[in-house]
Amino acid sequence: MFFVDTIEVAGLGNRSYLAGGERTAVAIDPPRDIDQVIAAAARRGVRISHVVETHVHNDYVTGGLELARVTGADYLVPAGARVSFPRTSVHDGDRAEIDAAAGLTLRALATPGHTPHHTSYALEDNGTAVAVFTGGSLLIGTVGRPDLVEPRLTEHLARAQYASAHRLATELSDDTAVLPTHGFGSFCSSSQAEGESTTIGKEKASNDALTRDVDAFVADLLAGLDDIPAYYAHMGPANATGPAPVDLTPPAVADAQQIAARLAAGEWVVDLRNRVAFAEGHVAGSFNFEAEGQLATYLAWLIPWGKPVTLLAESAEQLADAQRELVRVGIDRPAAAATGEPRDWAREGEALSSFPRATFATLAERIRDGVVVLDVRRASERSAGFIEGSVHIPVHALPRRIHEVPEGQVWVHCAGGMRAAIAASLLDAAGRDVVAVDDSFDAVGQAGLAVRTD
């Protein structure tokens, strides 16, 4: 008998896994906050004997090194990965015994493409593969993107992804469960496909890497690659060096005077409340990154790397959850924090700032008044359709391009409202007259707004 437990890292669109028998288990691609992996093992009553990495990750800081240290597990890392810490180097075909009594072994399969050294691991039950941990190789309906290592290698790695997908499809049976790390909203996925589970057989029938010829697959894969989050540049080096243990103790408490001083010094003060509450009233100059959204992805993407950040939260629980999210992408310690409500964070007599929210239907009524329509979606989203006359600056580029936003009242939108709220807070902090369109882009046509695709 064996088990496979999934550990969701939803904010980053990733999954980690714990797999094993009755006594021992292996952790695959663990997140940096390893306590949840240890808790999963405790619930199963098993010892973590092995920790494995499918590759040196580009989108998050791994907890693998620390988990192996804490548990005494053998730390398996692909042999081709250039890392500067002790580990067990894994080569193609290597096997690791996970639970002898249960007949469980892990077999390494070289699957380059997402990175040159990428390795998948087949979980074998008495010699039969029952699951394969594919990391950033074969995903649900797609593959991991090949452009995160070196631009000159991108086409070569795209072709390697194709070959790796075919290797897995050839060597493993159709009922083998495919368990990727990326692909649930992660920007490490070359495209976003729907679905929560899959098998080799299902991928043979639906995955472009397995249903198309290599040249057509590679051409479309390269044409569809999207923007790379800026913080990715820091994740690989951090993982290759060996991440330090995390510190999730509460940050220093900031009062209203200290918050004002940090804002005056040009530091980032981030309000974690939902966008509705933020629009209704917030400390002037603060930015809104909702704790319930993709906090880690977008804050790490937009903030200048290493700049101090102060977090404002409704509760200690919201603050603790945000800290956990942020350590996963290398934002280790907030400079300070405060909990409560905006009136607690502003100095006595200091007015709170606010801005209106609206729908696309309301925008349709106002667009002829000469308002500025700012689209902060990614280029790939805009190519499928955009409001005629709108200005396009992706939200991740807005901090450095905010001077490009035309004069006038700015109605800012994205695909659903979250990124528009981030952008609206940036514009509001810069002193602009802004309206946040909190609506689904699907409503644009029904609202009567002219949409173009060229």
XYZ file of C-alpha atoms in Angstrom:
454
model
C 0.000 0.000 0.000
C 1.107 3.542 -0.709
C -0.234 7.066 -0.367
C 0.321 10.371 -2.132
C -0.691 13.554 -0.318
C -0.874 16.846 -2.177
C 0.300 20.021 -0.457
C -1.259 23.002 -2.196
C 0.712 26.222 -2.549
C -2.212 28.006 -4.139
C -0.885 31.560 -4.075
C 1.986 30.559 -6.372
C 0.006 28.050 -8.405
C 2.181 25.132 -7.287
C 1.888 21.784 -5.587
C 4.247 19.746 -3.444
C 3.790 16.108 -2.595
C 4.391 13.644 0.209
C 4.387 9.994 -0.886
C 5.193 6.813 0.956
C 4.081 3.667 2.737
C 3.264 2.858 6.334
C 6.658 3.825 7.781
C 8.609 6.187 5.530
C 7.939 8.764 2.852
C 9.494 11.136 0.325
C 8.767 14.873 -0.022
C 8.856 16.235 -3.567
C 9.555 19.924 -4.332
C 8.658 21.160 -0.821
C 7.782 24.822 -0.207
C 10.007 26.954 1.995
C 7.604 26.843 4.947
C 8.325 23.209 5.708
C 6.139 22.938 8.792
C 3.155 21.954 6.685
C 5.133 19.074 5.120
C 6.228 17.895 8.558
C 2.619 18.119 9.737
C 1.469 16.024 6.766
C 4.032 13.347 7.645
C 2.935 13.424 11.302
C -0.694 12.880 10.287
C 0.402 9.817 8.332
C 2.660 8.617 11.113
C 5.639 8.306 8.750
C 9.242 9.448 8.782
C 10.484 11.549 5.865
C 13.432 9.511 4.597
C 14.004 11.382 1.334
C 13.532 14.904 0.019
C 13.813 15.386 -3.737
C 13.934 18.321 -6.131
C 12.841 18.004 -9.735
C 14.944 21.064 -10.594
C 16.426 24.272 -9.211
C 13.247 26.302 -9.004
C 12.867 29.682 -10.672
C 9.570 30.737 -9.109
C 9.912 30.077 -5.390
C 12.450 29.473 -2.666
C 12.637 25.783 -1.847
C 12.350 24.283 1.604
C 14.139 21.136 0.502
C 17.517 21.811 2.073
C 16.037 22.778 5.442
C 13.530 19.921 5.420
C 16.328 17.430 4.809
C 18.384 18.990 7.612
C 15.545 18.950 10.119
C 14.394 15.401 9.353
C 17.771 13.846 8.573
C 16.455 12.804 5.177
C 18.614 12.107 2.141
C 18.446 15.196 -0.115
C 18.241 14.233 -3.797
C 19.016 16.915 -6.386
C 19.595 16.400 -10.135
C 23.305 15.892 -10.830
C 23.369 18.630 -13.471
C 22.115 21.297 -11.084
C 24.813 23.728 -10.051
C 24.371 24.054 -6.313
C 26.803 24.897 -3.528
C 25.574 22.685 -0.685
C 25.964 18.982 0.142
C 23.351 16.743 -1.482
C 22.958 13.368 -3.162
C 23.374 13.863 -6.903
C 20.733 12.066 -8.941
C 21.402 10.669 -12.411
C 18.981 9.262 -14.973
C 17.860 5.799 -13.931
C 18.898 6.099 -10.281
C 16.567 4.436 -7.798
C 15.907 5.307 -4.170
C 14.154 2.921 -1.795
C 11.356 4.852 -0.108
C 9.624 2.154 1.941
C 11.081 -1.351 1.687
C 8.179 -3.020 3.486
C 5.706 -1.461 1.069
C 7.869 -2.180 -1.988
C 8.077 1.525 -2.865
C 10.958 2.949 -4.866
C 11.553 6.200 -6.713
C 13.141 6.077 -10.181
C 14.766 9.159 -11.709
C 13.897 10.041 -15.314
C 15.899 12.802 -17.004
C 13.335 15.186 -18.505
C 15.209 18.329 -19.597
C 13.249 21.249 -20.985
C 12.040 23.440 -18.134
C 15.717 23.508 -17.129
C 18.627 21.581 -18.666
C 18.926 19.362 -15.587
C 15.223 18.769 -14.945
C 14.409 15.323 -13.569
C 11.067 13.584 -13.047
C 10.566 10.766 -10.555
C 8.411 7.683 -11.084
C 6.961 6.180 -7.921
C 7.083 2.405 -8.332
C 4.981 -0.020 -6.315
C 6.792 -3.380 -6.450
C 8.317 -2.445 -9.776
C 5.214 -0.924 -11.388
C 5.032 2.835 -11.889
C 1.878 4.170 -10.243
C 2.646 7.897 -10.383
C 5.221 10.238 -11.821
C 6.245 13.518 -10.222
C 6.868 15.692 -13.260
C 7.816 19.044 -11.685
C 7.961 21.492 -14.579
C 8.065 18.915 -17.371
C 4.750 17.352 -18.407
C 1.913 19.394 -16.875
C -1.854 19.143 -17.169
C -2.517 19.915 -20.821
C 0.773 21.713 -21.341
C 4.445 21.783 -20.324
C 6.647 24.005 -18.196
C 8.014 27.075 -19.933
C 11.507 26.761 -21.426
C 12.580 30.414 -21.289
C 13.550 30.876 -17.632
C 17.203 29.825 -17.843
C 18.931 31.630 -20.709
C 17.371 33.239 -23.811
C 19.822 31.517 -26.135
C 18.693 28.137 -24.797
C 14.953 28.712 -25.116
C 14.312 26.980 -28.450
C 16.670 24.139 -27.558
C 14.861 23.625 -24.257
C 11.452 23.815 -25.966
C 12.497 20.916 -28.186
C 13.815 19.112 -25.132
C 10.423 19.557 -23.463
C 8.802 17.846 -26.430
C 11.251 14.943 -26.271
C 10.860 14.619 -22.502
C 7.075 14.512 -22.742
C 7.356 11.746 -25.323
C 9.782 9.833 -23.144
C 7.336 9.849 -20.239
C 4.452 8.859 -22.524
C 6.484 6.001 -23.999
C 8.002 4.573 -20.831
C 5.007 4.837 -18.497
C 1.621 3.151 -18.721
C -1.499 5.088 -19.564
C -2.917 4.790 -16.038
C 0.160 6.320 -14.392
C -0.894 9.418 -12.449
C 0.888 12.604 -13.576
C 1.665 14.839 -10.588
C 3.276 18.136 -11.644
C 4.608 20.877 -9.386
C 3.596 23.721 -11.706
C 0.524 24.453 -13.768
C -2.192 25.523 -11.336
C -1.757 29.235 -11.980
C 2.037 29.290 -11.852
C 3.896 31.504 -14.304
C 6.290 28.556 -14.730
C 3.626 26.947 -16.909
C 3.885 27.756 -20.602
C 0.090 28.101 -20.753
C -2.792 27.684 -18.366
C -4.873 24.540 -18.784
C -7.895 23.482 -16.785
C -8.031 20.363 -14.665
C -6.951 19.139 -11.261
C -5.718 15.642 -12.099
C -4.480 13.679 -15.072
C -2.763 10.527 -16.257
C -0.311 9.632 -18.981
C -3.201 8.319 -21.069
C -5.194 11.536 -20.747
C -2.151 13.604 -21.700
C -1.520 11.432 -24.762
C -4.969 12.376 -25.988
C -4.924 16.089 -25.196
C -1.475 17.569 -24.569
C -0.032 19.499 -27.520
C 3.411 18.112 -26.732
C 2.036 14.625 -27.411
C -0.468 15.284 -30.206
C 1.421 17.633 -32.559
C 4.641 17.449 -34.532
C 7.689 18.975 -32.907
C 8.061 22.018 -35.172
C 4.438 23.112 -34.804
C 4.555 22.497 -31.067
C 7.740 24.500 -30.585
C 6.561 27.387 -32.781
C 3.317 27.780 -30.857
C 5.018 27.292 -27.493
C 7.517 30.056 -28.173
C 4.859 32.376 -29.595
C 2.693 31.980 -26.501
C 5.295 32.674 -23.826
C 4.190 35.409 -21.458
C 5.991 37.927 -19.269
C 8.384 36.573 -16.661
C 7.868 37.864 -13.110
C 10.851 40.048 -12.217
C 11.528 38.272 -8.931
C 12.252 35.012 -10.767
C 15.746 36.372 -11.367
C 16.428 36.007 -7.639
C 14.880 32.583 -7.004
C 17.354 30.402 -8.905
C 20.442 31.916 -7.232
C 18.814 31.644 -3.794
C 18.018 27.988 -4.359
C 21.469 27.209 -5.769
C 23.188 28.808 -2.779
C 20.988 27.091 -0.214
C 18.109 29.002 1.403
C 18.276 29.942 5.056
C 15.616 28.723 7.510
C 12.511 30.877 7.676
C 11.526 33.142 10.538
C 7.760 33.485 10.827
C 7.701 35.299 14.168
C 5.642 38.524 14.154
C 7.416 41.636 12.800
C 8.068 44.759 14.814
C 4.900 46.747 15.434
C 4.635 50.099 13.649
C 2.510 52.922 15.012
C 0.999 55.745 12.948
C 4.081 57.948 13.261
C 6.388 55.159 12.117
C 4.121 54.297 9.199
C 4.200 57.933 8.098
C 7.979 58.010 8.452
C 8.379 54.884 6.330
C 6.168 56.338 3.631
C 8.154 59.573 3.702
C 11.365 57.565 3.300
C 10.016 55.992 0.114
C 9.474 52.558 1.621
C 6.514 50.410 0.591
C 3.558 50.233 2.950
C 1.239 47.447 1.807
C -2.391 47.196 2.880
C -3.492 43.534 2.796
C -7.231 44.146 3.138
C -9.660 43.338 0.338
C -9.928 45.849 -2.452
C -13.419 47.021 -1.517
C -12.320 48.015 1.974
C -9.141 49.626 0.678
C -10.984 51.771 -1.871
C -13.334 53.004 0.850
C -10.491 54.285 3.037
C -6.759 53.785 3.433
C -3.580 55.487 4.557
C -2.526 57.908 1.817
C 0.474 56.547 -0.066
C -0.113 52.896 0.825
C -0.533 50.181 -1.818
C -3.192 47.487 -1.948
C -2.173 43.859 -2.463
C -5.020 41.663 -1.283
C -4.014 38.869 1.071
C -6.648 36.644 -0.550
C -5.190 37.082 -4.044
C -1.831 36.254 -5.564
C -0.074 38.329 -2.931
C 3.380 36.798 -3.192
C 3.461 36.761 -6.984
C 2.416 40.349 -7.552
C 4.099 42.019 -4.592
C 7.398 40.288 -5.349
C 6.976 41.165 -9.041
C 6.339 44.876 -8.494
C 8.408 45.865 -5.476
C 12.030 46.893 -6.104
C 13.998 43.888 -4.872
C 15.219 44.367 -1.319
C 13.121 47.461 -0.585
C 11.714 47.418 2.968
C 8.006 46.615 3.190
C 5.585 47.345 6.026
C 2.413 45.248 6.131
C -0.977 46.522 7.293
C -3.459 43.768 8.127
C -6.945 43.404 9.535
C -5.836 40.760 11.998
C -2.851 38.872 13.345
C -4.040 35.846 11.364
C -4.063 37.767 8.090
C -0.598 39.101 8.828
C 0.762 35.632 9.651
C -0.682 34.180 6.444
C 0.886 36.979 4.430
C 4.283 36.404 6.016
C 4.057 32.744 5.108
C 3.227 33.625 1.501
C 6.060 36.114 1.218
C 8.870 33.952 2.599
C 8.117 31.536 -0.225
C 9.404 34.129 -2.689
C 12.307 35.447 -0.642
C 10.658 38.414 1.101
C 11.860 37.120 4.430
C 11.094 39.723 7.067
C 8.722 42.692 6.841
C 10.379 45.835 8.163
C 7.331 46.356 10.388
C 3.628 45.659 10.571
C 0.383 46.852 12.090
C -3.038 45.308 12.547
C -6.436 46.889 12.943
C -8.068 49.412 10.625
C -6.975 52.507 8.667
C -7.934 54.935 11.419
C -5.400 53.144 13.664
C -2.648 53.545 11.058
C -3.088 57.252 10.265
C -1.818 60.067 12.470
C -4.319 62.097 14.441
C -6.056 64.587 12.186
C -4.700 62.945 9.042
C -7.386 62.314 6.413
C -7.707 58.885 4.859
C -7.552 58.521 1.110
C -10.196 56.785 -1.019
C -11.276 56.299 -4.615
C -14.454 55.048 -6.348
C -15.064 51.610 -7.832
C -17.167 51.003 -10.913
C -18.319 48.472 -13.503
C -17.759 48.339 -17.259
C -21.363 49.423 -17.710
C -20.598 52.620 -15.804
C -17.440 53.104 -17.839
C -19.508 52.854 -21.020
C -21.569 55.801 -19.799
C -18.464 57.897 -19.102
C -16.041 56.950 -21.853
C -17.204 59.742 -24.155
C -16.329 62.273 -21.449
C -12.654 61.856 -22.320
C -11.637 59.728 -19.384
C -8.424 57.722 -19.650
C -8.990 53.960 -19.859
C -5.967 52.060 -18.584
C -5.686 48.339 -19.306
C -3.234 46.656 -16.916
C -3.569 43.097 -18.211
C -0.658 41.228 -19.752
C -0.001 41.546 -23.489
C -1.228 38.010 -24.137
C -4.582 38.850 -22.563
C -4.914 42.126 -24.445
C -4.233 40.442 -27.792
C -7.520 38.568 -27.428
C -9.465 41.843 -27.242
C -9.199 45.333 -25.760
C -11.333 48.424 -25.302
C -10.892 50.750 -28.225
C -8.799 53.776 -27.280
C -7.487 52.265 -24.067
C -3.909 52.730 -22.905
C -1.971 49.564 -22.161
C 0.552 49.276 -19.333
C 0.721 45.848 -17.628
C 0.397 46.167 -13.871
C 3.895 44.793 -13.279
C 5.330 47.613 -15.424
C 3.231 50.408 -13.935
C 5.585 51.492 -11.104
C 8.309 52.426 -13.587
C 5.935 53.683 -16.297
C 3.381 55.557 -14.261
C 4.545 58.808 -15.890
C 3.221 57.460 -19.205
C -0.400 57.480 -18.019
C -2.131 60.406 -19.790
C -3.536 63.322 -17.821
C -7.151 63.138 -16.710
C -9.296 60.815 -14.682
C -8.000 57.256 -15.032
C -10.402 54.314 -15.187
C -8.213 51.274 -14.665
C -9.247 47.703 -15.424
C -7.846 44.180 -15.678
C -9.628 40.871 -16.266
C -11.398 40.579 -12.929
C -10.559 43.417 -10.541
C -7.593 42.327 -8.424
C -4.837 43.787 -10.592
C -6.934 46.883 -11.285
C -7.054 47.425 -7.524
C -3.267 47.181 -7.279
C -2.884 49.637 -10.151
C -5.495 52.000 -8.720
C -3.618 52.082 -5.411
C -0.367 52.914 -7.203
C -2.040 55.720 -9.128
C -3.836 57.008 -6.033
C -0.537 57.102 -4.132
C 0.940 59.109 -7.000
C -1.826 61.688 -6.638
C -3.875 60.705 -9.689
C -7.669 60.866 -9.937
C -8.516 57.181 -10.345
C -11.530 54.883 -10.637
C -11.025 51.129 -10.175
C -13.139 49.039 -12.538
C -14.007 46.033 -10.390
C -15.677 43.850 -12.978
C -15.100 40.860 -15.252
C -13.763 41.703 -18.694
C -16.407 39.337 -20.074
C -18.910 42.127 -19.354
C -17.270 44.574 -21.763
C -19.318 43.633 -24.826
C -22.602 43.579 -22.962
C -21.775 47.024 -21.589
C -21.619 48.335 -25.148
C -17.910 49.190 -25.172
C -16.162 48.852 -28.527
C -13.627 46.008 -28.494
C -10.727 45.593 -30.911
C -8.283 42.738 -31.493
C -5.654 44.404 -33.703
